[in-house]
mmCIF file of C-alpha atoms in Angstrom:
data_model
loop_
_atom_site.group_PDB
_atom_site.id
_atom_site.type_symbol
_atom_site.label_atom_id
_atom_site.label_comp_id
_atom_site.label_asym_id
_atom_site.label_seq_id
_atom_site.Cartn_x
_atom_site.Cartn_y
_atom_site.Cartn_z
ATOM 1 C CA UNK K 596 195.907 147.602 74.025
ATOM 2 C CA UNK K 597 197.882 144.362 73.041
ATOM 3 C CA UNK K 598 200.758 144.023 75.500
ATOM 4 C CA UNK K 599 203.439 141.524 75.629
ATOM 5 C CA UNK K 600 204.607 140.930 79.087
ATOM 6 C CA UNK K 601 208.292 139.519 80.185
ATOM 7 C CA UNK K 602 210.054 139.258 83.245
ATOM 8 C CA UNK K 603 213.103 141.904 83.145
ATOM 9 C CA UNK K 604 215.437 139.980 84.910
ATOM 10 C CA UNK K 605 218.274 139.060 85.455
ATOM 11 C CA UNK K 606 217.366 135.797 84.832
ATOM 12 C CA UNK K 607 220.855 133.724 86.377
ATOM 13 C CA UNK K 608 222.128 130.361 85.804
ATOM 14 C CA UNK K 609 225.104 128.542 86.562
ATOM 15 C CA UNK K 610 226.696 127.235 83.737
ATOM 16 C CA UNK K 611 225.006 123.998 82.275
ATOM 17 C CA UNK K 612 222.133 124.075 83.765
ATOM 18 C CA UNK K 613 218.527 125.114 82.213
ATOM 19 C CA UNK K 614 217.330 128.326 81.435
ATOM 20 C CA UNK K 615 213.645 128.896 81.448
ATOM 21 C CA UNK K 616 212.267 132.457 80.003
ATOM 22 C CA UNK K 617 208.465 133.152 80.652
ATOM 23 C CA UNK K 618 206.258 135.187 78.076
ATOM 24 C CA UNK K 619 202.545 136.180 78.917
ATOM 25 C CA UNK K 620 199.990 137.646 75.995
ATOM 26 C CA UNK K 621 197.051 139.864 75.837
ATOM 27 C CA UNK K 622 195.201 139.230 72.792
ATOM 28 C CA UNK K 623 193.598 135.452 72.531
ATOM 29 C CA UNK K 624 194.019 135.791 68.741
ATOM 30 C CA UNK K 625 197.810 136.035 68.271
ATOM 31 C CA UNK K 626 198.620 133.534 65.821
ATOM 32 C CA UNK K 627 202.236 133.584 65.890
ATOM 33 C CA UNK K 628 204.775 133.615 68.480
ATOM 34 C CA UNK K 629 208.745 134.400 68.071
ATOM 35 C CA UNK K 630 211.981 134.186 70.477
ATOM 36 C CA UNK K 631 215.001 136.675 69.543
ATOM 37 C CA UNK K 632 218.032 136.794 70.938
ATOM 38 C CA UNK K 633 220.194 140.349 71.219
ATOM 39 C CA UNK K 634 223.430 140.954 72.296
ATOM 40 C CA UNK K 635 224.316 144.246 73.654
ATOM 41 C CA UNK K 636 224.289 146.538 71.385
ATOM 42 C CA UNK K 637 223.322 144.855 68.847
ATOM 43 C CA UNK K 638 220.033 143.601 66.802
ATOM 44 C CA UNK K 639 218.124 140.983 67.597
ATOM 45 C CA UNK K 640 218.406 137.904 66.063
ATOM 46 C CA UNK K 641 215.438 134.927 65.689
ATOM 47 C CA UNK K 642 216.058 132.423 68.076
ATOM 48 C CA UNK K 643 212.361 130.217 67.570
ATOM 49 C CA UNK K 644 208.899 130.679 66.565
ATOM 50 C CA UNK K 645 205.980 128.965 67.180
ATOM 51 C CA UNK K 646 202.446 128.573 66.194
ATOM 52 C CA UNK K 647 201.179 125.562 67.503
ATOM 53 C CA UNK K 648 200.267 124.355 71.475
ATOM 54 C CA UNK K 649 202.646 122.517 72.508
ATOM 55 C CA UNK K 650 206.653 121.928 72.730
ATOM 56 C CA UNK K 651 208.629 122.992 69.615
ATOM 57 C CA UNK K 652 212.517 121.673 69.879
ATOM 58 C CA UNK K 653 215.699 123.339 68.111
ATOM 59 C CA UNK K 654 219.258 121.810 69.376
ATOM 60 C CA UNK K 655 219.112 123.429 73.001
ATOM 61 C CA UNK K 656 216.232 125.615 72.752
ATOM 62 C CA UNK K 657 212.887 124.482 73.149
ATOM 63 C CA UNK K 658 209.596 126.472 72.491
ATOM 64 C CA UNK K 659 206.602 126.166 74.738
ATOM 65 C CA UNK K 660 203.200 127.246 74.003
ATOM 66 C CA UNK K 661 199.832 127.253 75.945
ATOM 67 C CA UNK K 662 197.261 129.506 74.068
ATOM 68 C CA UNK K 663 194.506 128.603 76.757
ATOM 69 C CA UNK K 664 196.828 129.898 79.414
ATOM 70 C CA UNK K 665 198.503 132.954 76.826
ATOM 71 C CA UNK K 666 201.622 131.947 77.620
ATOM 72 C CA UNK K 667 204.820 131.025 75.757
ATOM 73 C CA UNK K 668 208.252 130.141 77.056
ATOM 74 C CA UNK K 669 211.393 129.705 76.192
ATOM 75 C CA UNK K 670 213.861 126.790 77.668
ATOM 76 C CA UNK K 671 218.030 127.027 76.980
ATOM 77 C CA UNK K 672 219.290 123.337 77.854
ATOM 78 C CA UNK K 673 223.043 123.009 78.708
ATOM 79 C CA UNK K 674 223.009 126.708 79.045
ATOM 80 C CA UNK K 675 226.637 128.612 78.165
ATOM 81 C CA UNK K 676 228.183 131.974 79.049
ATOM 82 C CA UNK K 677 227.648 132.586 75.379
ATOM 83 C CA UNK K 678 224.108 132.367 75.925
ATOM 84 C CA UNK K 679 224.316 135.273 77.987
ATOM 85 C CA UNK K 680 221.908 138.121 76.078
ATOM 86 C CA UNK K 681 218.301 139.481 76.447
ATOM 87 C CA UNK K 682 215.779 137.648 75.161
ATOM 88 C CA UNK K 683 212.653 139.300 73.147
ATOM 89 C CA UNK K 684 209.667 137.750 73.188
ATOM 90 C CA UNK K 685 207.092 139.047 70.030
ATOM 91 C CA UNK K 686 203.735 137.826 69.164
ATOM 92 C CA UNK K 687 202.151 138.600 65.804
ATOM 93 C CA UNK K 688 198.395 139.264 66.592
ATOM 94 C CA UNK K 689 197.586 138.335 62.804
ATOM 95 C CA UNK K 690 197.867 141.773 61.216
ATOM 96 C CA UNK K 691 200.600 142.436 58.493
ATOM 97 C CA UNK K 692 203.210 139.908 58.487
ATOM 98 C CA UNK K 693 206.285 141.162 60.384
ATOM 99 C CA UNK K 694 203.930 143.886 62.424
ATOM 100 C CA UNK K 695 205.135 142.232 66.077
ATOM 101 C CA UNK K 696 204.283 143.134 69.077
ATOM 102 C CA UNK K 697 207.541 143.108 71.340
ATOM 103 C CA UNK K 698 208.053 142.503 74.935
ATOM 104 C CA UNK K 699 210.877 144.061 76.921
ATOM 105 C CA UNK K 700 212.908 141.452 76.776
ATOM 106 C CA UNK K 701 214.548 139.116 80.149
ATOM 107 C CA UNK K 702 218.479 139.507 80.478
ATOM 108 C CA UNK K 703 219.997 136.076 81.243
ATOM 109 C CA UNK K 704 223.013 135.536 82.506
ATOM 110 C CA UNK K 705 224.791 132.740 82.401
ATOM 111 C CA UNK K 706 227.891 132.386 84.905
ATOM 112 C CA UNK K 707 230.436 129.937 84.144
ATOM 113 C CA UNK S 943 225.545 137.897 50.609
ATOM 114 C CA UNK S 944 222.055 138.827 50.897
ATOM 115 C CA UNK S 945 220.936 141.595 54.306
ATOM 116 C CA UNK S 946 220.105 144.685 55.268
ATOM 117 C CA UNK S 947 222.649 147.619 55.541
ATOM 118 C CA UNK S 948 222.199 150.725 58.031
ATOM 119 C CA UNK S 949 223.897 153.873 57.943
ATOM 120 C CA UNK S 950 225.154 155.020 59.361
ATOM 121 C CA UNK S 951 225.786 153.269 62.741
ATOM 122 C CA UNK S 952 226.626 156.127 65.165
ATOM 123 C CA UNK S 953 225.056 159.456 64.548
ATOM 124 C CA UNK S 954 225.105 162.463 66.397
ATOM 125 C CA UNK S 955 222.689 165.737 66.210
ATOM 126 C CA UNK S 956 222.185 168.604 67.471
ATOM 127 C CA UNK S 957 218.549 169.674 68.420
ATOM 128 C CA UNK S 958 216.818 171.321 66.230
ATOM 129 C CA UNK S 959 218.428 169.207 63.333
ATOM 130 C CA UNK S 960 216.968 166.562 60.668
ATOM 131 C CA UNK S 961 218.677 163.462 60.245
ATOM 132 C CA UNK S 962 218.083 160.894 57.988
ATOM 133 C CA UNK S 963 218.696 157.039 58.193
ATOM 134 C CA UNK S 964 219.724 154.770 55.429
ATOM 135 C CA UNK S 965 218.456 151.195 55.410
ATOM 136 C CA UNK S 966 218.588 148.748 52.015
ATOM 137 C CA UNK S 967 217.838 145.286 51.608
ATOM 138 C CA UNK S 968 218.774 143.080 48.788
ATOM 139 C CA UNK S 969 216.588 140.466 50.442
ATOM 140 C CA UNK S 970 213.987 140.596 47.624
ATOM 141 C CA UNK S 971 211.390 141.495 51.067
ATOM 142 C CA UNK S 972 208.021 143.329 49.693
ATOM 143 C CA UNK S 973 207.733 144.672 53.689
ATOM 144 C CA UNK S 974 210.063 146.664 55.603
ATOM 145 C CA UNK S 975 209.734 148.065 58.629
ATOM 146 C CA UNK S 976 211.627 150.782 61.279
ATOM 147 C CA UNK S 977 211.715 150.533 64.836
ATOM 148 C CA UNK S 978 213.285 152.228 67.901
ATOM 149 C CA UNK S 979 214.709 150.959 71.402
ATOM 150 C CA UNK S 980 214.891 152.725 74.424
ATOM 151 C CA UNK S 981 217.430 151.169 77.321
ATOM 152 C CA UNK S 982 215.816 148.229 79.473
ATOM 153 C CA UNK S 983 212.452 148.392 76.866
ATOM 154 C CA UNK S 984 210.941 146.344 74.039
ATOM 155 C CA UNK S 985 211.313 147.380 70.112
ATOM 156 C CA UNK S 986 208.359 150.170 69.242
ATOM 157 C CA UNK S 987 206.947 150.178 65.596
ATOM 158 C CA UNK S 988 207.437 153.564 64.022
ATOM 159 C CA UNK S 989 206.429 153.602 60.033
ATOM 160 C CA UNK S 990 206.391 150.103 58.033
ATOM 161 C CA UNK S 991 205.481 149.402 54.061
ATOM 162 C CA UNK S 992 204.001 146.205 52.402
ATOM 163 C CA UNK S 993 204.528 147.790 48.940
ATOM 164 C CA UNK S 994 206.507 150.517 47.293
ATOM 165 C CA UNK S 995 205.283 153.918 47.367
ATOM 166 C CA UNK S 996 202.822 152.997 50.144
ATOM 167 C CA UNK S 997 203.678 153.199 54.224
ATOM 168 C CA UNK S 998 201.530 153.119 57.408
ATOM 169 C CA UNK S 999 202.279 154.512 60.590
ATOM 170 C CA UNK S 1000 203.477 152.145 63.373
ATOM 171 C CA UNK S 1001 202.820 152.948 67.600
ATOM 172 C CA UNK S 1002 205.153 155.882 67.773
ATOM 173 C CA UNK S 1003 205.317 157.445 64.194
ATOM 174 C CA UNK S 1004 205.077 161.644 65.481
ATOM 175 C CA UNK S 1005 208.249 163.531 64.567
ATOM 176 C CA UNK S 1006 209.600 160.497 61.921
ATOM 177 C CA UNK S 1007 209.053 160.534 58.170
ATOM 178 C CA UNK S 1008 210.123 158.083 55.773
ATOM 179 C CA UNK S 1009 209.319 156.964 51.969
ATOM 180 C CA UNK S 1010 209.425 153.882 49.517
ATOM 181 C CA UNK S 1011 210.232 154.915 46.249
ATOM 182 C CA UNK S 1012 212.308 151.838 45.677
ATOM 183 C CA UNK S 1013 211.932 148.389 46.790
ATOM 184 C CA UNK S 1014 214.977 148.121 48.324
ATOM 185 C CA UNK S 1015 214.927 151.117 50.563
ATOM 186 C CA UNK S 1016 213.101 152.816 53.045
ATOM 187 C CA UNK S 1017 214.834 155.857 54.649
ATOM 188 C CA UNK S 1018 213.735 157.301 57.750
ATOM 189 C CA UNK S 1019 213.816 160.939 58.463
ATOM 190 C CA UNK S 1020 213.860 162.000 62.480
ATOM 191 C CA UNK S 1021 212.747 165.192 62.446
ATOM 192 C CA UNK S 1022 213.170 168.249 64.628
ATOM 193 C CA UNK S 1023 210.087 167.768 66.131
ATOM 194 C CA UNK S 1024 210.741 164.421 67.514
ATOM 195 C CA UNK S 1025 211.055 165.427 71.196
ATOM 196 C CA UNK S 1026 213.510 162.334 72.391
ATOM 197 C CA UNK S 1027 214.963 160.980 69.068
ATOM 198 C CA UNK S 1028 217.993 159.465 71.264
ATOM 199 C CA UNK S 1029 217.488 156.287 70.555
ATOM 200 C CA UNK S 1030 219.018 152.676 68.822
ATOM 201 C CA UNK S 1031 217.262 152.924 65.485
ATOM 202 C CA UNK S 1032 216.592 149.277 64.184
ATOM 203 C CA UNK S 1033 215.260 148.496 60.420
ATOM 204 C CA UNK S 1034 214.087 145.230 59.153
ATOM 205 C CA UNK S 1035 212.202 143.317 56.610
ATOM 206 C CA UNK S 1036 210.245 140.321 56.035
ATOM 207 C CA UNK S 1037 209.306 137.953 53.345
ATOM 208 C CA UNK S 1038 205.517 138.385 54.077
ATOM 209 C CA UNK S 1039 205.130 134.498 54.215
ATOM 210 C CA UNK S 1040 203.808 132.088 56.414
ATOM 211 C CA UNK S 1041 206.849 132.519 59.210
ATOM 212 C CA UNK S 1042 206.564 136.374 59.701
ATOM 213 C CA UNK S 1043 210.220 135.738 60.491
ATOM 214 C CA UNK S 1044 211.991 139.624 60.826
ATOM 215 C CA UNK S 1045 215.156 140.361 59.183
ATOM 216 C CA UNK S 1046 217.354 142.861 61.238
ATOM 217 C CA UNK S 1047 219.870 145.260 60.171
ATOM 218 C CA UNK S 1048 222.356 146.011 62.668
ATOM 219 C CA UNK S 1049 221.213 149.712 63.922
ATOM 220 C CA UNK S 1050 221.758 153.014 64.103
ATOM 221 C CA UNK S 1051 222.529 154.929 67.091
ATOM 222 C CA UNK S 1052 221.339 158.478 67.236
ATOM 223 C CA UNK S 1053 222.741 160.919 69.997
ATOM 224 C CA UNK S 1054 220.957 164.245 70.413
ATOM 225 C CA UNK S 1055 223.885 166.441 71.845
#
C-alpha cells in the first residue's frame, strides 16, 4: 500500500515568519513529488513540484527533497494571512502521469 | 481561456437516485481523471482515462461509472449503489508530459438528502 503521510495540523504562524510543511513517502520509487495549495472549498491548486534531491526555490516557497530519508517539505518564507489554506502533498510513484497519490493535507494558519 | 468546467457545483439527491457529473476540458489533455474528498482527508482516485473510449478504475471506483466518448469530456455517473456518495467531487486533467502537473476544475458538491 503506497501511503502519503502529512501532519494534519494546524500548522500556526505569526505573520512573517516561516512556514515549514513536512511530507513522508512509502514507496522508494516515487519519481515525482508535488505541493498544492486549496482554499476552503475549493480545488487545489499546484503550488511546486519536484523531482530532484535537494532545494527547489519559487518566490517564497521553497521545495525540499531527501529521497534517502522519503521525505519532502515544503517552506512559505515571509508567510501572509493569505497563505492561510491546506496544503496537499502528492507523489507520483511513476505510473500514469497525473495518477497521484495524495496526502491529507496540513491546515496552516497564518495569524496576522 | 483554456480549463476545465464542472457542473454543476452544488447537487443534491435523494437516495436511491443516479446523478451524473459534467466535467470538459478545452485543455487539449489526452488524460483526465475524477476524484472525491471527504472532510479533513486527502483526494481518492475514482475512474481516470489516458485515451478516448478507454478508462481504468482508480482506489475507490464501486458505485461510480463514467465514459470517454469525446476527448473533451468525461462524465461521471454516482450511482445508487454508492453507499456514501456525499462528497466534494473534483475532476482534472493532465498533459501526460514530463511535469505530471494536474489541472483542477473547481468541484462539485453532492448532498445525499
Amino acid at each position: 500500500q503506497k501511503e502519503v503521510e502529512q501532519n494534519s495540523g494546524p500548522l500556526s504562524v505569526p505573520e512573517g515568519a516561516i512556514a515549514s510543511l513536512n511530507c513522508t513517502y512509502s514507496d522508494r520509487g516515487s519519481q515525482s513529488f508535488f505541493w498544492y495549495r486549496q482554499y476552503s472549498g475549493k480545488s487545489p491548486e499546484l503550488i511546486m513540484f519536484i523531482y530532484s534531491n535537494g532545494d527547489k526555490e519559487d518566490g517564497r516557497f521553497t521545495a525540499q527533497l531527501n529521497k534517502a530519508s522519503q521525505y519532502v517539505s515544503l517552506l512559505i518564507r515571509d508567510s501572509q494571512p493569505s497563505d492561510s489554506a491546506t496544503y496537499l502533498c502528492a507523489v507520483n510513484y511513476g505510473g500514469s502521469q497525473g495518477n497521484l497519490i495524495f496526502g491529507k493535507g496540513t491546515k496552516l494558519s497564518v495569524k496576522p | 481561456d483554456g480549463g476545465i468546467t464542472q457542473s454543476p457545483k452544488y447537487l443534491f439527491r435523494k437516495e436511491g437516485q443516479n446523478v451524473t457529473l459534467s466535467c470538459e476540458q478545452n485543455l487539449n489533455h489526452d488524460a483526465m481523471y475524477w476524484y472525491r474528498q471527504d472532510p479533513g482527508q486527502g483526494l481518492r482516485l475514482i475512474y481516470y482515462s489516458q485515451i478516448v473510449n478507454d478508462f481504468q478504475k482508480g482506489d475507490i471506483a464501486e458505485g461510480y461509472s463514467v465514459s470517454r466518448e469525446k476527448k473533451e469530456s468525461f462524465p461521471l455517473t454516482v450511482t445508487s449503489a454508492q453507499k456514501n456518495p456525499t462528497a466534494f467531487y473534483l475532476c482534472a486533467s493532465t498533459t501526460g508530459g514530463n511535469t505530471g502537473e494536474l489541472f483542477f476544475g473547481e468541484g462539485s458538491r453532492l448532498t445525499v438528502l
